[in-house]
Short mmCIF file of C-alpha atoms in Angstrom, two decimals:
data_model
loop_
_atom_site.label_atom_id
_atom_site.label_comp_id
_atom_site.label_asym_id
_atom_site.label_seq_id
_atom_site.Cartn_x
_atom_site.Cartn_y
_atom_site.Cartn_z
CA UNK A 22 -17.00 -13.35 -7.68
CA UNK A 23 -13.51 -14.83 -7.13
CA UNK A 24 -14.48 -18.46 -6.46
CA UNK A 25 -16.38 -18.52 -9.77
CA UNK A 26 -13.35 -17.14 -11.61
CA UNK A 27 -10.91 -19.48 -9.89
CA UNK A 28 -12.68 -22.80 -10.44
CA UNK A 29 -10.33 -23.80 -13.31
CA UNK A 30 -7.13 -22.24 -11.89
CA UNK A 31 -4.36 -24.00 -10.02
CA UNK A 32 -2.33 -21.04 -8.73
CA UNK A 33 -3.06 -17.44 -7.80
CA UNK A 34 -0.76 -14.68 -6.57
CA UNK A 35 -2.79 -11.87 -5.01
CA UNK A 36 -0.99 -8.53 -4.61
CA UNK A 37 -2.63 -5.92 -2.41
CA UNK A 38 -0.90 -2.60 -3.12
CA UNK A 39 -1.07 0.05 -0.39
CA UNK A 40 0.78 3.19 0.56
CA UNK A 41 1.90 4.61 3.91
CA UNK A 42 4.02 2.15 5.91
CA UNK A 43 7.61 1.25 5.23
CA UNK A 44 10.67 3.29 4.35
CA UNK A 45 9.92 6.35 2.20
CA UNK A 46 10.45 5.44 -1.43
CA UNK A 47 10.83 1.78 -0.51
CA UNK A 48 8.41 -0.97 0.31
CA UNK A 49 7.73 -3.86 2.63
CA UNK A 50 5.98 -7.08 1.56
CA UNK A 51 3.69 -8.73 4.12
CA UNK A 52 2.89 -12.38 3.49
CA UNK A 53 -0.54 -13.51 4.61
CA UNK A 54 -0.30 -16.81 6.45
CA UNK A 55 -1.72 -19.87 4.75
CA UNK A 56 -0.69 -23.47 5.26
CA UNK A 57 2.97 -22.62 5.90
CA UNK A 58 4.34 -23.47 2.46
CA UNK A 59 3.85 -19.89 1.19
CA UNK A 60 6.93 -18.61 3.05
CA UNK A 61 9.12 -21.26 1.44
CA UNK A 62 7.96 -20.10 -2.00
CA UNK A 63 7.98 -16.35 -1.39
CA UNK A 64 11.14 -15.84 0.71
CA UNK A 65 13.66 -16.59 -2.08
CA UNK A 66 11.77 -14.26 -4.44
CA UNK A 67 10.98 -11.29 -2.17
CA UNK A 68 14.03 -11.57 0.09
CA UNK A 69 14.58 -9.08 2.91
CA UNK A 70 11.43 -7.10 2.11
CA UNK A 71 9.23 -10.05 3.08
CA UNK A 72 7.72 -9.98 6.57
CA UNK A 73 5.22 -12.15 8.38
CA UNK A 74 1.71 -10.78 8.83
CA UNK A 75 1.14 -12.67 12.05
CA UNK A 76 0.10 -11.80 15.59
CA UNK A 77 3.13 -11.45 17.82
CA UNK A 78 5.41 -10.14 15.07
CA UNK A 79 6.43 -6.48 15.06
CA UNK A 80 4.11 -5.72 12.13
CA UNK A 81 1.38 -8.29 12.61
CA UNK A 82 -1.97 -8.36 14.26
CA UNK A 83 -4.86 -10.78 14.60
CA UNK A 84 -6.56 -10.78 11.21
CA UNK A 85 -10.18 -11.84 10.99
CA UNK A 86 -12.04 -12.05 7.72
CA UNK A 87 -8.98 -12.22 5.48
CA UNK A 88 -9.37 -13.35 1.88
CA UNK A 89 -6.88 -16.20 2.03
CA UNK A 90 -8.70 -18.41 4.59
CA UNK A 91 -12.04 -17.86 2.86
CA UNK A 92 -10.71 -18.64 -0.61
CA UNK A 93 -8.88 -21.68 0.74
CA UNK A 94 -12.23 -22.86 2.09
CA UNK A 95 -14.16 -22.15 -1.11
CA UNK A 96 -11.59 -23.24 -3.71
CA UNK A 97 -9.31 -25.69 -1.89
CA UNK A 98 -7.63 -26.88 -5.11
CA UNK A 99 -6.05 -23.45 -5.74
CA UNK A 100 -2.63 -22.53 -4.34
CA UNK A 101 -3.29 -18.96 -3.28
CA UNK A 102 -0.40 -16.71 -2.19
CA UNK A 103 -1.47 -13.32 -0.79
CA UNK A 104 1.05 -10.52 -0.36
CA UNK A 105 0.30 -7.01 0.85
CA UNK A 106 2.84 -4.46 -0.36
CA UNK A 107 3.20 -1.24 1.63
CA UNK A 108 5.01 1.56 -0.20
CA UNK A 109 6.46 3.96 2.36
CA UNK A 110 5.43 7.60 2.42
CA UNK A 111 5.81 9.32 5.81
CA UNK A 112 6.37 8.22 9.41
CA UNK A 113 3.73 6.19 11.25
CA UNK A 114 3.14 9.17 13.57
CA UNK A 115 2.44 11.48 10.61
CA UNK A 116 -0.01 8.92 9.22
CA UNK A 117 -1.87 8.64 12.53
CA UNK A 118 -2.02 12.44 12.86
CA UNK A 119 -3.40 12.80 9.32
CA UNK A 120 -6.00 10.09 9.94
CA UNK A 121 -7.03 11.64 13.25
CA UNK A 122 -7.36 15.14 11.74
CA UNK A 123 -9.44 13.87 8.84
CA UNK A 124 -11.65 11.89 11.24
CA UNK A 125 -12.21 14.94 13.45
CA UNK A 126 -13.09 17.02 10.40
CA UNK A 127 -15.49 14.39 9.12
CA UNK A 128 -17.42 14.03 12.36
CA UNK A 129 -16.98 17.41 14.03
CA UNK A 130 -16.11 19.96 11.39
CA UNK A 131 -16.99 21.27 7.99
CA UNK A 132 -16.47 19.36 4.79
CA UNK A 133 -14.54 22.02 2.87
CA UNK A 134 -12.51 20.38 0.12
CA UNK A 135 -9.58 22.73 0.72
CA UNK A 136 -9.31 22.01 4.45
CA UNK A 137 -5.72 21.29 5.62
CA UNK A 138 -6.82 17.87 6.96
CA UNK A 139 -7.63 16.75 3.41
CA UNK A 140 -4.24 17.94 2.16
CA UNK A 141 -2.50 16.14 5.04
CA UNK A 142 -4.30 12.88 4.18
CA UNK A 143 -3.30 13.09 0.54
CA UNK A 144 0.30 13.90 1.48
CA UNK A 145 0.39 10.95 3.89
CA UNK A 146 -0.83 8.42 1.33
CA UNK A 147 0.21 9.92 -2.04
CA UNK A 148 3.04 12.43 -1.71
CA UNK A 149 3.30 15.15 -4.36
CA UNK A 150 6.92 14.15 -4.90
CA UNK A 151 7.91 13.08 -8.41
CA UNK A 152 10.90 11.10 -7.10
CA UNK A 153 8.63 9.11 -4.76
CA UNK A 154 6.15 8.47 -7.57
CA UNK A 155 8.89 7.28 -9.95
CA UNK A 156 10.33 5.07 -7.22
CA UNK A 157 6.92 3.51 -6.66
CA UNK A 158 6.51 2.77 -10.38
CA UNK A 159 10.00 1.27 -10.52
CA UNK A 160 9.25 -0.98 -7.56
CA UNK A 161 5.91 -1.99 -9.12
CA UNK A 162 7.62 -3.23 -12.29
CA UNK A 163 10.04 -5.34 -10.24
CA UNK A 164 7.25 -6.65 -8.02
CA UNK A 165 5.30 -7.72 -11.09
CA UNK A 166 8.29 -9.77 -12.27
CA UNK A 167 8.65 -11.29 -8.78
CA UNK A 168 4.95 -12.17 -8.71
CA UNK A 169 5.34 -13.95 -12.05
CA UNK A 170 8.23 -15.97 -10.57
CA UNK A 171 6.13 -16.82 -7.51
CA UNK A 172 3.26 -17.90 -9.74
CA UNK A 173 5.59 -20.19 -11.71
CA UNK A 174 7.25 -21.69 -8.60
CA UNK A 175 6.54 -25.23 -7.43
#
């Protein structure tokens, strides 16, 4: 799908928007490693929120099957910058507990829609907090502008 759509493009900025990790109401931007030039382009635009998504870093791990290496192989003429944005919700421990409870329910319990495990999962990934939701939308507008700057950069 993507290689066919990218054959006549020179630059792509891919934003993967996720919720859970990071400071509540804030966000962290993880830069997927490419040829090394991506950090030079992205750091001035994303600033302190930008982190490496590399093994050995506090937030990184060994990634296999990522989109960036595959697209670089299939469409080598495209400069492809991939950034994963994590909008913070609750603590990492609360996320793990919600995931574990939902997993236990799925494999060892009933599938009632009103089960507390389902409510905990939703709260962990999409809090019912209007201030958090507004903050997320505000960040998204700024991130869009930053992505446009990254796309236009040399």
